[in-house]
Amino acid sequence: MEYRIAVVPGDGIGPEVVAQTLKVLDKVGEVYGHSFKYEKVLAGGCAIDATGGCLPQETIDVCKASDAVLLGAVGGWKWDTLPGNERPEMALLGLRKELGLFANLRPAMLFEELADACPLKPEIIAGGLDIVVVRELTGGIYFGEKGTKDTAMGAAAYDVEQYSEGEVRRIAEVAFDMAMKRGKKVTSVDKANVLESSRLWRRVVAEVGDRFPEVELNNMYVDNAAMQLVRNPKQFDVIVTSNIFGDILSDEASMITGSIGMLPSASLATGNFGMYEPVHGSAPDIAGKDMANPMATILSAAMMLRYTFGLGKEADAVESAVKKVLADGYRTHDIAAEGEEAIGTEKAGDLIAANIG
């Protein structure tokens, strides 16, 4: 089989971790008889430097014509002084909107080999952690009406949080479908005691839940959810929540698993199309130093194999290769204990590729 992948290396460590991921995908193709065709395009700060805008139309066109998108990271100090609507990060919002990527899946798994890197007490994480945050991605405050106005207290700015029934319904369906394949438990996170948008959210999620009688549905306020993630994370299976709450909670969930450098993500549209990227950012302070952990991006590619291409066996092989490298004692800089020797980005990619098949 031949698969077309739009590759967006981006900024900072993005090109480095993407290069190792393509190395792993090439090995998967070699072992399992697939052909992955890559077309690299610009987005983020590098696109601003090259074209004057963070998301060229050519990038959108190539992504739409591909079977899936693999993205590294965007942003960096170089572009921090640009106005908000011109910043590199706007490329992510643009891609999500243009590609219809409404569901963001962020699995937070604690590899047993990295238990020592988890900041929580051993008795809290005994037996491991396996949580999936399902985040609504194209609605809410990030895409709502924005503006400034004059008030008696001076200049004011506003961002509107708004959700429609349809937007909530489709993300809830993703969460309940996923729960049916896992622990059959959904925790819907909102702020329904304060926000009207959250009250609509809670009502629609409950309506969807009625169609899944086998799945246990719990509602939780976002402040309590943030506390419970560090107090008793094993109570969660699938968390479904809004754009802004999901942004915050998924980063918190990633840190309790040891390192944000280990966490992949998938952003899905209706059907099988998706954009796959690591949860971490561009980390410009270590860019070009062979220090970045490529495992989150490589695990994102495993999600691409599973969710978009339907290649479960190949996805398992990639995930097993990552686990084998960790089990053999290799650690990148972000997960190495004090005094422990760390391997570089390229070496990590070589080891994982070597363990495919």
Coordinates of C-alpha atoms in Angstrom, one line a residue:
M1 CA 0.0 0.0 0.0
E2 CA 1.1 3.6 -0.7
Y3 CA 0.3 6.4 1.7
R4 CA 0.7 10.1 1.1
I5 CA 1.8 12.1 4.1
A6 CA 2.1 15.9 4.3
V7 CA 5.1 16.6 6.5
V8 CA 5.2 19.9 8.4
P9 CA 8.6 20.0 10.3
G10 CA 8.0 23.5 11.6
D11 CA 10.3 25.3 14.0
G12 CA 12.7 24.6 16.8
I13 CA 13.2 20.9 17.4
G14 CA 10.4 20.1 15.0
P15 CA 12.6 19.2 12.1
E16 CA 14.8 17.1 14.3
V17 CA 12.1 14.9 15.8
V18 CA 10.2 14.7 12.5
A19 CA 13.4 13.4 10.7
Q20 CA 13.7 10.5 13.2
T21 CA 10.0 9.7 12.8
L22 CA 10.3 9.5 9.0
K23 CA 13.3 7.1 9.6
V24 CA 11.0 4.9 11.7
L25 CA 8.2 5.0 9.2
D26 CA 10.6 4.0 6.4
K27 CA 11.6 1.0 8.5
V28 CA 7.9 0.1 9.0
G29 CA 7.4 0.3 5.2
E30 CA 10.4 -1.9 4.6
V31 CA 9.4 -4.5 7.1
Y32 CA 5.7 -4.6 6.3
G33 CA 5.7 -3.8 2.6
H34 CA 4.2 -0.3 2.6
S35 CA 5.3 2.8 0.8
F36 CA 5.1 6.2 2.5
K37 CA 5.4 9.2 0.2
Y38 CA 6.3 12.5 2.0
E39 CA 5.8 16.0 0.8
K40 CA 7.3 18.6 3.1
V41 CA 5.6 22.0 3.5
L42 CA 6.0 25.1 5.6
A43 CA 4.0 26.3 8.6
G44 CA 4.8 28.4 11.7
G45 CA 7.8 30.7 12.1
C46 CA 9.7 29.3 9.2
A47 CA 6.8 30.0 6.9
I48 CA 6.7 33.6 8.2
D49 CA 10.4 34.0 7.3
A50 CA 9.9 32.4 3.9
T51 CA 6.5 33.7 2.8
G52 CA 5.5 36.5 5.2
G53 CA 2.6 34.4 6.6
C54 CA 2.5 31.5 9.1
L55 CA 0.2 29.2 6.9
P56 CA 0.7 29.5 3.1
Q57 CA -2.1 28.3 0.9
E58 CA 0.2 25.8 -0.7
T59 CA 0.6 24.1 2.7
I60 CA -3.2 23.9 3.1
D61 CA -3.6 22.5 -0.4
V62 CA -0.9 19.8 0.1
C63 CA -2.4 18.8 3.5
K64 CA -5.9 18.4 2.0
A65 CA -4.5 16.3 -0.9
S66 CA -2.7 13.9 1.5
D67 CA -3.9 10.9 3.4
A68 CA -2.6 12.3 6.7
V69 CA -0.4 15.1 8.2
L70 CA 2.6 14.7 10.4
L71 CA 3.6 17.9 12.2
G72 CA 6.7 18.7 14.4
A73 CA 6.2 22.0 16.3
V74 CA 5.7 25.7 15.6
G75 CA 6.7 28.9 17.3
G76 CA 9.8 30.2 19.1
W77 CA 11.3 33.3 20.7
K78 CA 12.2 34.8 17.3
W79 CA 8.6 35.6 16.6
D80 CA 7.3 36.5 20.1
T81 CA 6.9 40.2 19.3
L82 CA 4.5 39.7 16.4
P83 CA 0.8 40.6 16.9
G84 CA -1.4 37.8 18.1
N85 CA -3.0 37.1 14.7
E86 CA 0.4 36.9 13.0
R87 CA 2.1 34.6 15.4
P88 CA 3.4 31.2 14.3
E89 CA 0.9 29.4 16.6
M90 CA -1.9 30.7 14.4
A91 CA -0.8 28.1 11.8
L92 CA -2.1 25.4 14.1
L93 CA -5.5 27.0 14.5
G94 CA -5.6 27.5 10.8
L95 CA -4.8 23.9 10.0
R96 CA -7.4 22.6 12.4
K97 CA -10.1 24.8 10.9
E98 CA -9.1 24.2 7.2
L99 CA -8.8 20.5 7.7
G100 CA -11.9 20.1 9.9
L101 CA -9.9 18.6 12.8
F102 CA -12.4 18.8 15.6
A103 CA -11.3 16.0 17.9
N104 CA -7.9 16.0 19.6
L105 CA -6.9 12.7 21.2
R106 CA -4.1 12.9 23.8
P107 CA -3.2 9.6 25.4
A108 CA -1.4 9.9 28.7
M109 CA 0.3 6.6 29.5
L110 CA 2.9 6.0 32.1
F111 CA 5.5 3.5 30.7
E112 CA 6.5 1.3 33.6
E113 CA 10.1 1.8 32.7
L114 CA 9.6 5.6 33.4
A115 CA 7.8 5.2 36.7
D116 CA 10.7 6.9 38.5
A117 CA 10.2 10.0 36.3
C118 CA 6.7 10.5 37.5
P119 CA 6.4 13.2 40.2
L120 CA 3.6 11.4 42.0
K121 CA 4.0 9.1 44.9
P122 CA 4.6 5.4 43.9
E123 CA 1.5 4.2 45.7
I124 CA -0.6 6.6 43.5
I125 CA 0.7 5.3 40.2
A126 CA 1.1 1.6 41.2
G127 CA -0.1 -0.5 38.3
G128 CA 0.5 2.3 35.8
L129 CA -1.6 5.0 34.2
D130 CA -3.6 5.0 31.0
I131 CA -5.8 8.0 30.4
V132 CA -7.1 9.6 27.1
V133 CA -8.1 13.2 27.0
V134 CA -10.6 13.9 24.2
R135 CA -10.4 17.6 23.5
E136 CA -12.8 19.6 21.3
L137 CA -10.5 21.4 18.9
T138 CA -12.3 23.9 16.6
G139 CA -14.8 25.7 18.9
G140 CA -14.9 27.5 22.2
I141 CA -12.9 30.5 23.3
Y142 CA -10.0 30.0 20.9
F143 CA -12.3 30.4 17.9
G144 CA -15.0 32.7 19.5
E145 CA -15.5 36.4 18.9
K146 CA -12.5 38.5 20.0
G147 CA -12.1 42.2 20.4
T148 CA -11.2 45.2 22.5
K149 CA -13.3 48.1 23.8
D150 CA -13.1 51.1 26.0
T151 CA -14.5 50.9 29.5
A152 CA -14.7 53.2 32.6
M153 CA -11.6 51.2 33.9
G154 CA -9.7 51.7 30.7
A155 CA -9.1 49.5 27.6
A156 CA -10.6 46.0 27.9
A157 CA -10.2 42.9 25.8
Y158 CA -12.7 40.0 25.4
D159 CA -12.7 36.4 24.1
V160 CA -16.1 34.7 23.7
E161 CA -16.6 31.1 24.8
Q162 CA -19.4 29.6 22.6
Y163 CA -20.5 26.1 21.7
S164 CA -23.3 24.7 19.6
E165 CA -25.2 21.5 20.3
G166 CA -23.7 20.0 17.1
E167 CA -20.1 20.7 18.2
V168 CA -20.6 19.2 21.6
R169 CA -22.5 16.2 20.2
R170 CA -19.8 15.1 17.7
I171 CA -16.9 15.3 20.3
A172 CA -19.0 13.4 22.8
E173 CA -19.6 10.7 20.3
V174 CA -15.9 10.3 19.8
A175 CA -15.3 10.0 23.5
F176 CA -18.1 7.4 24.1
D177 CA -16.9 5.4 21.1
M178 CA -13.4 5.4 22.5
A179 CA -14.6 4.4 26.0
M180 CA -16.4 1.4 24.5
K181 CA -13.0 0.1 23.4
R182 CA -11.4 0.9 26.7
G183 CA -12.7 1.0 30.3
K184 CA -16.2 2.1 29.5
K185 CA -16.0 5.2 31.6
V186 CA -16.3 8.9 30.5
T187 CA -15.6 11.9 32.6
S188 CA -17.0 15.1 31.1
V189 CA -15.2 18.1 32.4
D190 CA -16.9 21.6 32.4
K191 CA -17.7 24.6 34.6
A192 CA -21.5 24.2 34.6
N193 CA -21.9 26.0 37.9
V194 CA -20.7 29.2 36.3
L195 CA -20.7 29.1 32.5
E196 CA -23.8 28.9 30.3
S197 CA -21.8 27.2 27.6
S198 CA -20.8 24.5 30.1
R199 CA -24.5 23.9 31.0
L200 CA -25.3 23.3 27.3
W201 CA -22.1 21.1 27.1
R202 CA -23.3 19.0 30.1
R203 CA -26.8 18.6 28.7
V204 CA -25.7 17.4 25.3
V205 CA -23.1 15.0 26.6
A206 CA -25.8 13.4 28.8
E207 CA -28.0 13.0 25.7
V208 CA -25.2 11.3 23.9
G209 CA -24.4 9.2 26.9
D210 CA -28.0 7.8 26.9
R211 CA -27.1 6.0 23.6
F212 CA -24.2 4.3 25.4
P213 CA -25.8 2.6 28.4
E214 CA -22.7 0.4 28.9
V215 CA -20.5 3.5 29.5
E216 CA -20.5 5.1 32.9
L217 CA -20.7 8.9 32.6
N218 CA -19.4 11.2 35.4
N219 CA -19.4 15.0 35.3
M220 CA -16.7 17.0 37.0
Y221 CA -15.9 20.7 37.3
V222 CA -12.6 21.6 35.7
D223 CA -11.0 22.9 39.0
N224 CA -11.8 19.6 40.7
A225 CA -10.5 17.6 37.6
A226 CA -7.2 19.4 37.8
M227 CA -6.9 18.4 41.5
Q228 CA -8.0 14.8 40.9
L229 CA -5.5 14.3 38.2
V230 CA -2.7 14.6 40.7
R231 CA -4.6 13.2 43.7
N232 CA -6.1 10.0 42.1
P233 CA -5.4 9.8 38.3
K234 CA -6.3 6.2 38.1
Q235 CA -10.0 7.0 38.5
F236 CA -10.0 8.4 34.9
D237 CA -10.4 6.5 31.7
V238 CA -11.6 8.9 28.9
I239 CA -11.8 12.6 29.7
V240 CA -13.9 14.7 27.3
T241 CA -13.8 18.5 27.6
S242 CA -13.7 21.8 25.8
N243 CA -10.9 23.4 23.8
I244 CA -9.4 25.5 26.6
F245 CA -10.0 23.1 29.4
G246 CA -8.6 20.3 27.3
D247 CA -5.5 22.3 26.5
I248 CA -4.7 22.7 30.2
L249 CA -5.7 19.3 31.5
S250 CA -3.9 17.3 28.7
D251 CA -0.7 19.1 29.6
E252 CA -1.2 18.3 33.2
A253 CA -1.9 14.7 32.4
S254 CA 1.3 14.5 30.3
M255 CA 3.5 15.7 33.1
I256 CA 2.2 13.0 35.6
T257 CA 3.4 10.4 33.1
G258 CA 7.0 11.5 33.5
S259 CA 7.7 13.8 30.5
I260 CA 5.9 15.8 28.0
G261 CA 8.5 14.5 25.5
M262 CA 6.8 11.1 25.6
L263 CA 3.2 12.2 24.8
P264 CA 1.7 11.9 21.3
S265 CA -1.5 13.3 19.9
A266 CA -4.0 12.9 17.1
S267 CA -6.3 15.6 15.7
L268 CA -9.1 13.9 13.7
A269 CA -11.7 15.0 11.2
T270 CA -14.9 13.2 10.2
G271 CA -13.7 9.9 8.7
N272 CA -10.1 8.7 9.0
F273 CA -8.2 11.9 8.1
G274 CA -6.0 13.2 10.8
M275 CA -3.0 15.4 11.8
Y276 CA -0.5 13.9 14.2
E277 CA 1.9 15.8 16.3
P278 CA 3.7 15.6 19.7
V279 CA 2.2 17.4 22.6
H280 CA 5.5 19.3 23.4
G281 CA 6.4 22.6 21.8
S282 CA 9.3 23.8 19.7
A283 CA 11.8 24.1 22.6
P284 CA 14.1 26.6 20.8
D285 CA 16.6 26.5 23.7
I286 CA 17.7 22.9 22.7
A287 CA 17.1 23.1 18.9
G288 CA 20.0 21.9 16.9
K289 CA 21.8 20.4 19.9
D290 CA 20.7 16.7 19.3
M291 CA 19.0 16.8 22.7
A292 CA 15.3 16.5 21.8
N293 CA 13.3 13.4 22.6
P294 CA 11.7 12.2 19.3
M295 CA 9.5 9.5 21.0
A296 CA 6.4 11.6 21.3
T297 CA 6.5 12.3 17.5
I298 CA 7.3 8.7 16.8
L299 CA 4.4 7.6 18.9
S300 CA 2.2 10.1 17.1
A301 CA 3.1 8.3 13.9
A302 CA 2.0 5.1 15.5
M303 CA -1.4 6.7 16.1
M304 CA -1.4 7.7 12.5
L305 CA -0.8 4.1 11.4
R306 CA -3.6 2.9 13.7
Y307 CA -6.3 5.6 13.2
T308 CA -5.9 6.9 9.7
F309 CA -4.3 4.0 7.8
G310 CA -5.9 1.1 9.8
L311 CA -2.5 -0.6 10.3
G312 CA -2.9 -1.9 13.9
K313 CA -0.1 -4.4 13.6
E314 CA 2.4 -1.8 12.4
A315 CA 1.3 0.7 15.1
D316 CA 1.9 -2.0 17.7
A317 CA 5.4 -2.6 16.3
V318 CA 6.3 1.0 16.7
E319 CA 5.0 1.2 20.2
S320 CA 6.8 -2.0 21.1
A321 CA 10.0 -0.7 19.7
V322 CA 9.8 2.4 21.9
K323 CA 9.1 0.3 25.0
K324 CA 12.1 -2.0 24.1
V325 CA 14.5 0.9 23.8
L326 CA 13.3 2.2 27.2
A327 CA 13.5 -1.3 28.7
D328 CA 17.0 -1.6 27.5
G329 CA 17.9 1.4 29.6
Y330 CA 18.3 4.1 27.0
R331 CA 17.1 7.6 28.0
T332 CA 17.0 10.9 26.3
H333 CA 17.9 14.1 28.2
D334 CA 14.4 14.9 29.4
I335 CA 13.9 11.5 31.0
A336 CA 17.4 10.6 32.2
A337 CA 17.9 10.6 35.9
E338 CA 20.5 12.8 37.5
G339 CA 23.9 11.4 36.7
E340 CA 22.5 9.0 34.1
E341 CA 24.0 9.0 30.6
A342 CA 21.6 10.4 28.0
I343 CA 21.4 9.6 24.3
G344 CA 20.7 12.1 21.5
T345 CA 17.8 12.6 19.2
E346 CA 19.4 10.8 16.3
K347 CA 20.6 7.8 18.4
A348 CA 17.1 7.4 19.8
G349 CA 15.6 7.3 16.3
D350 CA 18.2 4.8 15.2
L351 CA 17.5 2.5 18.1
I352 CA 13.7 2.6 17.7
A353 CA 14.0 2.0 13.9
A354 CA 16.3 -1.0 14.6
N355 CA 13.7 -2.6 16.9
I356 CA 11.0 -2.6 14.2
G357 CA 10.1 -6.0 13.0

